[in-house]
C-alpha cells in the first residue's frame, strides 16, 4: 500500500472510530475508517463534496 499523509477528521474527537482522509497527487482523495485502515476508498473531490452537501441539506431528516 502506498504511503499517504492521513488527516483525522476534526469531528472525530478522541474516539478510536475516526475518519481519515488523504489527498493524492492525481487529484483524488483517499478515505479510510481508523478501525479498518486497510480498506481505502478512492473518491473524486467533487463526488465527496456532493455527498457532504446532500447530507448537510437533509440532516434534519436523518434524526
PDB file of N, CA, C and O in Angstrom:
ATOM      1  N   UNK A   1       0.845  -1.172   0.000  1.00  0.00           N
ATOM      2  CA  UNK A   1       0.000   0.000   0.000  1.00  0.00           C
ATOM      3  C   UNK A   1       0.889   1.233   0.000  1.00  0.00           C
ATOM      4  O   UNK A   1       1.899   1.278   0.694  1.00  0.00           O
ATOM      5  N   UNK A   2       0.507   2.243  -0.760  1.00  0.00           N
ATOM      6  CA  UNK A   2       1.258   3.483  -0.805  1.00  0.00           C
ATOM      7  C   UNK A   2       1.156   4.203   0.533  1.00  0.00           C
ATOM      8  O   UNK A   2       0.207   4.034   1.287  1.00  0.00           O
ATOM      9  N   UNK A   3       2.144   5.030   0.786  1.00  0.00           N
ATOM     10  CA  UNK A   3       2.130   5.834   1.996  1.00  0.00           C
ATOM     11  C   UNK A   3       1.460   7.164   1.698  1.00  0.00           C
ATOM     12  O   UNK A   3       1.868   7.883   0.800  1.00  0.00           O
ATOM     13  N   UNK A   4       0.426   7.474   2.441  1.00  0.00           N
ATOM     14  CA  UNK A   4      -0.311   8.718   2.285  1.00  0.00           C
ATOM     15  C   UNK A   4      -0.171   9.536   3.564  1.00  0.00           C
ATOM     16  O   UNK A   4       0.069   9.001   4.632  1.00  0.00           O
ATOM     17  N   UNK A   5      -0.372  10.824   3.439  1.00  0.00           N
ATOM     18  CA  UNK A   5      -0.396  11.710   4.601  1.00  0.00           C
ATOM     19  C   UNK A   5      -1.847  11.773   5.076  1.00  0.00           C
ATOM     20  O   UNK A   5      -2.651  12.545   4.556  1.00  0.00           O
ATOM     21  N   UNK A   6      -2.187  10.917   6.038  1.00  0.00           N
ATOM     22  CA  UNK A   6      -3.560  10.825   6.527  1.00  0.00           C
ATOM     23  C   UNK A   6      -3.849  11.940   7.510  1.00  0.00           C
ATOM     24  O   UNK A   6      -3.032  12.263   8.359  1.00  0.00           O
ATOM     25  N   UNK A   7      -5.040  12.503   7.405  1.00  0.00           N
ATOM     26  CA  UNK A   7      -5.515  13.513   8.346  1.00  0.00           C
ATOM     27  C   UNK A   7      -6.794  13.004   8.985  1.00  0.00           C
ATOM     28  O   UNK A   7      -7.649  12.437   8.308  1.00  0.00           O
ATOM     29  N   UNK A   8      -6.913  13.243  10.282  1.00  0.00           N
ATOM     30  CA  UNK A   8      -8.091  12.804  11.021  1.00  0.00           C
ATOM     31  C   UNK A   8      -9.149  13.898  10.984  1.00  0.00           C
ATOM     32  O   UNK A   8      -8.841  15.083  11.093  1.00  0.00           O
ATOM     33  N   UNK A   9     -10.384  13.507  10.834  1.00  0.00           N
ATOM     34  CA  UNK A   9     -11.493  14.445  10.855  1.00  0.00           C
ATOM     35  C   UNK A   9     -11.542  15.194  12.180  1.00  0.00           C
ATOM     36  O   UNK A   9     -11.364  14.599  13.248  1.00  0.00           O
ATOM     37  N   UNK A  10     -11.800  16.492  12.119  1.00  0.00           N
ATOM     38  CA  UNK A  10     -11.908  17.280  13.350  1.00  0.00           C
ATOM     39  C   UNK A  10     -13.141  16.882  14.162  1.00  0.00           C
ATOM     40  O   UNK A  10     -13.223  17.172  15.347  1.00  0.00           O
ATOM     41  N   UNK A  11     -14.094  16.210  13.546  1.00  0.00           N
ATOM     42  CA  UNK A  11     -15.295  15.756  14.240  1.00  0.00           C
ATOM     43  C   UNK A  11     -15.074  14.445  14.986  1.00  0.00           C
ATOM     44  O   UNK A  11     -15.928  14.002  15.730  1.00  0.00           O
ATOM     45  N   UNK A  12     -13.925  13.812  14.801  1.00  0.00           N
ATOM     46  CA  UNK A  12     -13.672  12.503  15.393  1.00  0.00           C
ATOM     47  C   UNK A  12     -13.353  12.560  16.873  1.00  0.00           C
ATOM     48  O   UNK A  12     -13.542  11.597  17.580  1.00  0.00           O
ATOM     49  N   UNK A  13     -12.841  13.678  17.357  1.00  0.00           N
ATOM     50  CA  UNK A  13     -12.500  13.783  18.771  1.00  0.00           C
ATOM     51  C   UNK A  13     -11.406  12.804  19.143  1.00  0.00           C
ATOM     52  O   UNK A  13     -10.489  12.555  18.372  1.00  0.00           O
ATOM     53  N   UNK A  14     -11.524  12.204  20.319  1.00  0.00           N
ATOM     54  CA  UNK A  14     -10.501  11.276  20.793  1.00  0.00           C
ATOM     55  C   UNK A  14     -10.920   9.817  20.626  1.00  0.00           C
ATOM     56  O   UNK A  14     -10.191   8.925  21.023  1.00  0.00           O
ATOM     57  N   UNK A  15     -12.071   9.582  20.066  1.00  0.00           N
ATOM     58  CA  UNK A  15     -12.568   8.209  19.878  1.00  0.00           C
ATOM     59  C   UNK A  15     -11.696   7.465  18.872  1.00  0.00           C
ATOM     60  O   UNK A  15     -10.994   8.065  18.067  1.00  0.00           O
ATOM     61  N   UNK A  16     -11.753   6.161  18.915  1.00  0.00           N
ATOM     62  CA  UNK A  16     -10.937   5.361  18.002  1.00  0.00           C
ATOM     63  C   UNK A  16     -11.604   5.152  16.646  1.00  0.00           C
ATOM     64  O   UNK A  16     -10.958   4.703  15.707  1.00  0.00           O
ATOM     65  N   UNK A  17     -12.877   5.446  16.527  1.00  0.00           N
ATOM     66  CA  UNK A  17     -13.584   5.249  15.255  1.00  0.00           C
ATOM     67  C   UNK A  17     -13.578   6.567  14.467  1.00  0.00           C
ATOM     68  O   UNK A  17     -14.553   7.295  14.435  1.00  0.00           O
ATOM     69  N   UNK A  18     -12.458   6.840  13.836  1.00  0.00           N
ATOM     70  CA  UNK A  18     -12.242   8.115  13.154  1.00  0.00           C
ATOM     71  C   UNK A  18     -12.227   7.928  11.640  1.00  0.00           C
ATOM     72  O   UNK A  18     -11.829   6.890  11.134  1.00  0.00           O
ATOM     73  N   UNK A  19     -12.619   8.966  10.951  1.00  0.00           N
ATOM     74  CA  UNK A  19     -12.497   9.012   9.503  1.00  0.00           C
ATOM     75  C   UNK A  19     -11.192   9.713   9.174  1.00  0.00           C
ATOM     76  O   UNK A  19     -10.916  10.785   9.695  1.00  0.00           O
ATOM     77  N   UNK A  20     -10.385   9.084   8.334  1.00  0.00           N
ATOM     78  CA  UNK A  20      -9.130   9.679   7.878  1.00  0.00           C
ATOM     79  C   UNK A  20      -9.246   9.974   6.396  1.00  0.00           C
ATOM     80  O   UNK A  20      -9.885   9.234   5.648  1.00  0.00           O
ATOM     81  N   UNK A  21      -8.605  11.076   5.962  1.00  0.00           N
ATOM     82  CA  UNK A  21      -8.629  11.476   4.566  1.00  0.00           C
ATOM     83  C   UNK A  21      -7.211  11.836   4.133  1.00  0.00           C
ATOM     84  O   UNK A  21      -6.425  12.354   4.927  1.00  0.00           O
ATOM     85  N   UNK A  22      -6.901  11.520   2.882  1.00  0.00           N
ATOM     86  CA  UNK A  22      -5.598  11.875   2.312  1.00  0.00           C
ATOM     87  C   UNK A  22      -5.808  12.359   0.884  1.00  0.00           C
ATOM     88  O   UNK A  22      -6.577  11.773   0.124  1.00  0.00           O
ATOM     89  N   UNK A  23      -5.127  13.447   0.533  1.00  0.00           N
ATOM     90  CA  UNK A  23      -5.142  13.957  -0.844  1.00  0.00           C
ATOM     91  C   UNK A  23      -3.985  13.313  -1.602  1.00  0.00           C
ATOM     92  O   UNK A  23      -2.898  13.140  -1.057  1.00  0.00           O
ATOM     93  N   UNK A  24      -4.229  12.947  -2.853  1.00  0.00           N
ATOM     94  CA  UNK A  24      -3.234  12.260  -3.666  1.00  0.00           C
ATOM     95  C   UNK A  24      -2.880  13.143  -4.863  1.00  0.00           C
ATOM     96  O   UNK A  24      -3.713  13.926  -5.338  1.00  0.00           O
ATOM     97  N   UNK A  25      -1.663  13.010  -5.347  1.00  0.00           N
ATOM     98  CA  UNK A  25      -1.176  13.851  -6.446  1.00  0.00           C
ATOM     99  C   UNK A  25      -2.034  13.782  -7.699  1.00  0.00           C
ATOM    100  O   UNK A  25      -2.076  14.724  -8.477  1.00  0.00           O
ATOM    101  N   UNK A  26      -2.731  12.676  -7.916  1.00  0.00           N
ATOM    102  CA  UNK A  26      -3.560  12.559  -9.123  1.00  0.00           C
ATOM    103  C   UNK A  26      -4.881  13.323  -9.002  1.00  0.00           C
ATOM    104  O   UNK A  26      -5.709  13.298  -9.902  1.00  0.00           O
ATOM    105  N   UNK A  27      -5.096  14.002  -7.871  1.00  0.00           N
ATOM    106  CA  UNK A  27      -6.293  14.804  -7.682  1.00  0.00           C
ATOM    107  C   UNK A  27      -7.422  14.096  -6.959  1.00  0.00           C
ATOM    108  O   UNK A  27      -8.450  14.700  -6.669  1.00  0.00           O
ATOM    109  N   UNK A  28      -7.271  12.806  -6.669  1.00  0.00           N
ATOM    110  CA  UNK A  28      -8.306  12.070  -5.951  1.00  0.00           C
ATOM    111  C   UNK A  28      -8.047  12.136  -4.451  1.00  0.00           C
ATOM    112  O   UNK A  28      -6.995  12.586  -4.005  1.00  0.00           O
ATOM    113  N   UNK A  29      -9.027  11.669  -3.705  1.00  0.00           N
ATOM    114  CA  UNK A  29      -8.918  11.595  -2.256  1.00  0.00           C
ATOM    115  C   UNK A  29      -8.995  10.143  -1.825  1.00  0.00           C
ATOM    116  O   UNK A  29      -9.619   9.314  -2.493  1.00  0.00           O
ATOM    117  N   UNK A  30      -8.383   9.841  -0.706  1.00  0.00           N
ATOM    118  CA  UNK A  30      -8.477   8.516  -0.106  1.00  0.00           C
ATOM    119  C   UNK A  30      -9.176   8.675   1.240  1.00  0.00           C
ATOM    120  O   UNK A  30      -8.869   9.583   2.008  1.00  0.00           O
ATOM    121  N   UNK A  31     -10.118   7.788   1.509  1.00  0.00           N
ATOM    122  CA  UNK A  31     -10.855   7.778   2.780  1.00  0.00           C
ATOM    123  C   UNK A  31     -10.686   6.417   3.427  1.00  0.00           C
ATOM    124  O   UNK A  31     -10.694   5.390   2.747  1.00  0.00           O
ATOM    125  N   UNK A  32     -10.536   6.421   4.744  1.00  0.00           N
ATOM    126  CA  UNK A  32     -10.482   5.151   5.473  1.00  0.00           C
ATOM    127  C   UNK A  32     -11.047   5.347   6.863  1.00  0.00           C
ATOM    128  O   UNK A  32     -11.067   6.439   7.416  1.00  0.00           O
ATOM    129  N   UNK A  33     -11.519   4.272   7.430  1.00  0.00           N
ATOM    130  CA  UNK A  33     -12.013   4.219   8.808  1.00  0.00           C
ATOM    131  C   UNK A  33     -10.848   3.737   9.669  1.00  0.00           C
ATOM    132  O   UNK A  33     -10.195   2.744   9.322  1.00  0.00           O
ATOM    133  N   UNK A  34     -10.581   4.417  10.769  1.00  0.00           N
ATOM    134  CA  UNK A  34      -9.427   4.064  11.587  1.00  0.00           C
ATOM    135  C   UNK A  34      -9.506   2.644  12.152  1.00  0.00           C
ATOM    136  O   UNK A  34      -8.473   2.024  12.405  1.00  0.00           O
ATOM    137  N   UNK A  35     -10.715   2.110  12.324  1.00  0.00           N
ATOM    138  CA  UNK A  35     -10.860   0.739  12.815  1.00  0.00           C
ATOM    139  C   UNK A  35     -10.534  -0.305  11.755  1.00  0.00           C
ATOM    140  O   UNK A  35     -10.337  -1.471  12.069  1.00  0.00           O
ATOM    141  N   UNK A  36     -10.501   0.097  10.484  1.00  0.00           N
ATOM    142  CA  UNK A  36     -10.197  -0.813   9.372  1.00  0.00           C
ATOM    143  C   UNK A  36      -9.299  -0.083   8.356  1.00  0.00           C
ATOM    144  O   UNK A  36      -9.712   0.208   7.239  1.00  0.00           O
ATOM    145  N   UNK A  37      -8.062   0.230   8.749  1.00  0.00           N
ATOM    146  CA  UNK A  37      -7.200   1.073   7.922  1.00  0.00           C
ATOM    147  C   UNK A  37      -6.760   0.442   6.601  1.00  0.00           C
ATOM    148  O   UNK A  37      -6.273   1.160   5.725  1.00  0.00           O
ATOM    149  N   UNK A  38      -6.937  -0.845   6.430  1.00  0.00           N
ATOM    150  CA  UNK A  38      -6.545  -1.488   5.170  1.00  0.00           C
ATOM    151  C   UNK A  38      -7.591  -1.322   4.077  1.00  0.00           C
ATOM    152  O   UNK A  38      -7.316  -1.582   2.912  1.00  0.00           O
ATOM    153  N   UNK A  39      -8.799  -0.924   4.440  1.00  0.00           N
ATOM    154  CA  UNK A  39      -9.857  -0.668   3.466  1.00  0.00           C
ATOM    155  C   UNK A  39      -9.857   0.820   3.148  1.00  0.00           C
ATOM    156  O   UNK A  39     -10.122   1.646   4.017  1.00  0.00           O
ATOM    157  N   UNK A  40      -9.527   1.145   1.894  1.00  0.00           N
ATOM    158  CA  UNK A  40      -9.389   2.542   1.485  1.00  0.00           C
ATOM    159  C   UNK A  40     -10.310   2.799   0.296  1.00  0.00           C
ATOM    160  O   UNK A  40     -10.303   2.055  -0.681  1.00  0.00           O
ATOM    161  N   UNK A  41     -11.112   3.846   0.407  1.00  0.00           N
ATOM    162  CA  UNK A  41     -11.987   4.264  -0.689  1.00  0.00           C
ATOM    163  C   UNK A  41     -11.305   5.368  -1.480  1.00  0.00           C
ATOM    164  O   UNK A  41     -10.683   6.259  -0.907  1.00  0.00           O
ATOM    165  N   UNK A  42     -11.434   5.322  -2.794  1.00  0.00           N
ATOM    166  CA  UNK A  42     -10.900   6.358  -3.674  1.00  0.00           C
ATOM    167  C   UNK A  42     -12.081   7.159  -4.200  1.00  0.00           C
ATOM    168  O   UNK A  42     -13.013   6.591  -4.763  1.00  0.00           O
ATOM    169  N   UNK A  43     -12.061   8.471  -3.974  1.00  0.00           N
ATOM    170  CA  UNK A  43     -13.163   9.324  -4.409  1.00  0.00           C
ATOM    171  C   UNK A  43     -12.625  10.579  -5.080  1.00  0.00           C
ATOM    172  O   UNK A  43     -11.535  11.043  -4.777  1.00  0.00           O
ATOM    173  N   UNK A  44     -13.427  11.110  -5.972  1.00  0.00           N
ATOM    174  CA  UNK A  44     -13.116  12.408  -6.580  1.00  0.00           C
ATOM    175  C   UNK A  44     -13.601  13.490  -5.629  1.00  0.00           C
ATOM    176  O   UNK A  44     -14.642  13.328  -4.971  1.00  0.00           O
ATOM    177  N   UNK A  45     -12.870  14.600  -5.528  1.00  0.00           N
ATOM    178  CA  UNK A  45     -13.308  15.671  -4.632  1.00  0.00           C
ATOM    179  C   UNK A  45     -14.734  16.146  -4.911  1.00  0.00           C
ATOM    180  O   UNK A  45     -15.488  16.410  -3.971  1.00  0.00           O
ATOM    181  N   UNK A  46     -15.123  16.246  -6.170  1.00  0.00           N
ATOM    182  CA  UNK A  46     -16.476  16.696  -6.499  1.00  0.00           C
ATOM    183  C   UNK A  46     -17.530  15.725  -5.980  1.00  0.00           C
ATOM    184  O   UNK A  46     -18.600  16.143  -5.516  1.00  0.00           O
ATOM    185  N   UNK A  47     -17.255  14.449  -6.017  1.00  0.00           N
ATOM    186  CA  UNK A  47     -18.201  13.440  -5.519  1.00  0.00           C
ATOM    187  C   UNK A  47     -18.353  13.540  -4.006  1.00  0.00           C
ATOM    188  O   UNK A  47     -19.471  13.473  -3.483  1.00  0.00           O
ATOM    189  N   UNK A  48     -17.251  13.704  -3.309  1.00  0.00           N
ATOM    190  CA  UNK A  48     -17.316  13.841  -1.853  1.00  0.00           C
ATOM    191  C   UNK A  48     -18.031  15.138  -1.477  1.00  0.00           C
ATOM    192  O   UNK A  48     -18.852  15.157  -0.568  1.00  0.00           O
ATOM    193  N   UNK A  49     -17.758  16.213  -2.190  1.00  0.00           N
ATOM    194  CA  UNK A  49     -18.418  17.492  -1.949  1.00  0.00           C
ATOM    195  C   UNK A  49     -19.930  17.367  -2.139  1.00  0.00           C
ATOM    196  O   UNK A  49     -20.720  17.875  -1.341  1.00  0.00           O
ATOM    197  N   UNK A  50     -20.347  16.661  -3.187  1.00  0.00           N
ATOM    198  CA  UNK A  50     -21.782  16.460  -3.446  1.00  0.00           C
ATOM    199  C   UNK A  50     -22.422  15.637  -2.335  1.00  0.00           C
ATOM    200  O   UNK A  50     -23.533  15.952  -1.881  1.00  0.00           O
ATOM    201  N   UNK A  51     -21.760  14.578  -1.888  1.00  0.00           N
ATOM    202  CA  UNK A  51     -22.288  13.755  -0.808  1.00  0.00           C
ATOM    203  C   UNK A  51     -22.437  14.568   0.467  1.00  0.00           C
ATOM    204  O   UNK A  51     -23.487  14.540   1.117  1.00  0.00           O
ATOM    205  N   UNK A  52     -21.404  15.310   0.847  1.00  0.00           N
ATOM    206  CA  UNK A  52     -21.462  16.104   2.070  1.00  0.00           C
ATOM    207  C   UNK A  52     -22.524  17.195   1.974  1.00  0.00           C
ATOM    208  O   UNK A  52     -23.223  17.471   2.952  1.00  0.00           O
ATOM    209  N   UNK A  53     -22.669  17.791   0.804  1.00  0.00           N
ATOM    210  CA  UNK A  53     -23.710  18.799   0.607  1.00  0.00           C
ATOM    211  C   UNK A  53     -25.095  18.206   0.781  1.00  0.00           C
ATOM    212  O   UNK A  53     -25.967  18.816   1.410  1.00  0.00           O
ATOM    213  N   UNK A  54     -25.317  17.024   0.238  1.00  0.00           N
ATOM    214  CA  UNK A  54     -26.612  16.355   0.376  1.00  0.00           C
ATOM    215  C   UNK A  54     -26.901  16.013   1.835  1.00  0.00           C
ATOM    216  O   UNK A  54     -28.025  16.185   2.313  1.00  0.00           O
ATOM    217  N   UNK A  55     -25.888  15.556   2.552  1.00  0.00           N
ATOM    218  CA  UNK A  55     -26.072  15.233   3.970  1.00  0.00           C
ATOM    219  C   UNK A  55     -26.413  16.497   4.754  1.00  0.00           C
ATOM    220  O   UNK A  55     -27.324  16.490   5.586  1.00  0.00           O
ATOM    221  N   UNK A  56     -25.709  17.586   4.476  1.00  0.00           N
ATOM    222  CA  UNK A  56     -25.995  18.843   5.177  1.00  0.00           C
ATOM    223  C   UNK A  56     -27.414  19.339   4.898  1.00  0.00           C
ATOM    224  O   UNK A  56     -28.095  19.817   5.798  1.00  0.00           O
ATOM    225  N   UNK A  57     -27.842  19.225   3.658  1.00  0.00           N
ATOM    226  CA  UNK A  57     -29.187  19.700   3.301  1.00  0.00           C
ATOM    227  C   UNK A  57     -30.292  18.868   3.919  1.00  0.00           C
ATOM    228  O   UNK A  57     -31.375  19.357   4.204  1.00  0.00           O
ATOM    229  N   UNK A  58     -30.020  17.604   4.135  1.00  0.00           N
ATOM    230  CA  UNK A  58     -31.071  16.688   4.600  1.00  0.00           C
ATOM    231  C   UNK A  58     -30.810  16.129   5.992  1.00  0.00           C
ATOM    232  O   UNK A  58     -31.453  15.162   6.378  1.00  0.00           O
ATOM    233  N   UNK A  59     -29.900  16.723   6.737  1.00  0.00           N
ATOM    234  CA  UNK A  59     -29.552  16.157   8.038  1.00  0.00           C
ATOM    235  C   UNK A  59     -30.723  16.127   9.010  1.00  0.00           C
ATOM    236  O   UNK A  59     -30.806  15.248   9.853  1.00  0.00           O
ATOM    237  N   UNK A  60     -31.648  17.056   8.899  1.00  0.00           N
ATOM    238  CA  UNK A  60     -32.806  17.037   9.798  1.00  0.00           C
ATOM    239  C   UNK A  60     -33.671  15.802   9.552  1.00  0.00           C
ATOM    240  O   UNK A  60     -34.355  15.329  10.439  1.00  0.00           O
ATOM    241  N   UNK A  61     -33.624  15.226   8.352  1.00  0.00           N
ATOM    242  CA  UNK A  61     -34.394  14.028   8.045  1.00  0.00           C
ATOM    243  C   UNK A  61     -33.716  12.769   8.570  1.00  0.00           C
ATOM    244  O   UNK A  61     -34.327  11.723   8.664  1.00  0.00           O
ATOM    245  N   UNK A  62     -32.422  12.847   8.893  1.00  0.00           N
ATOM    246  CA  UNK A  62     -31.667  11.694   9.337  1.00  0.00           C
ATOM    247  C   UNK A  62     -31.852  11.414  10.822  1.00  0.00           C
ATOM    248  O   UNK A  62     -31.474  10.358  11.300  1.00  0.00           O
ATOM    249  N   UNK A  63     -32.403  12.347  11.534  1.00  0.00           N
ATOM    250  CA  UNK A  63     -32.536  12.183  13.002  1.00  0.00           C
ATOM    251  C   UNK A  63     -33.686  11.340  13.386  1.00  0.00           C
ATOM    252  O   UNK A  63     -34.566  10.965  12.879  1.00  0.00           O
TER     253      UNK A  63
END
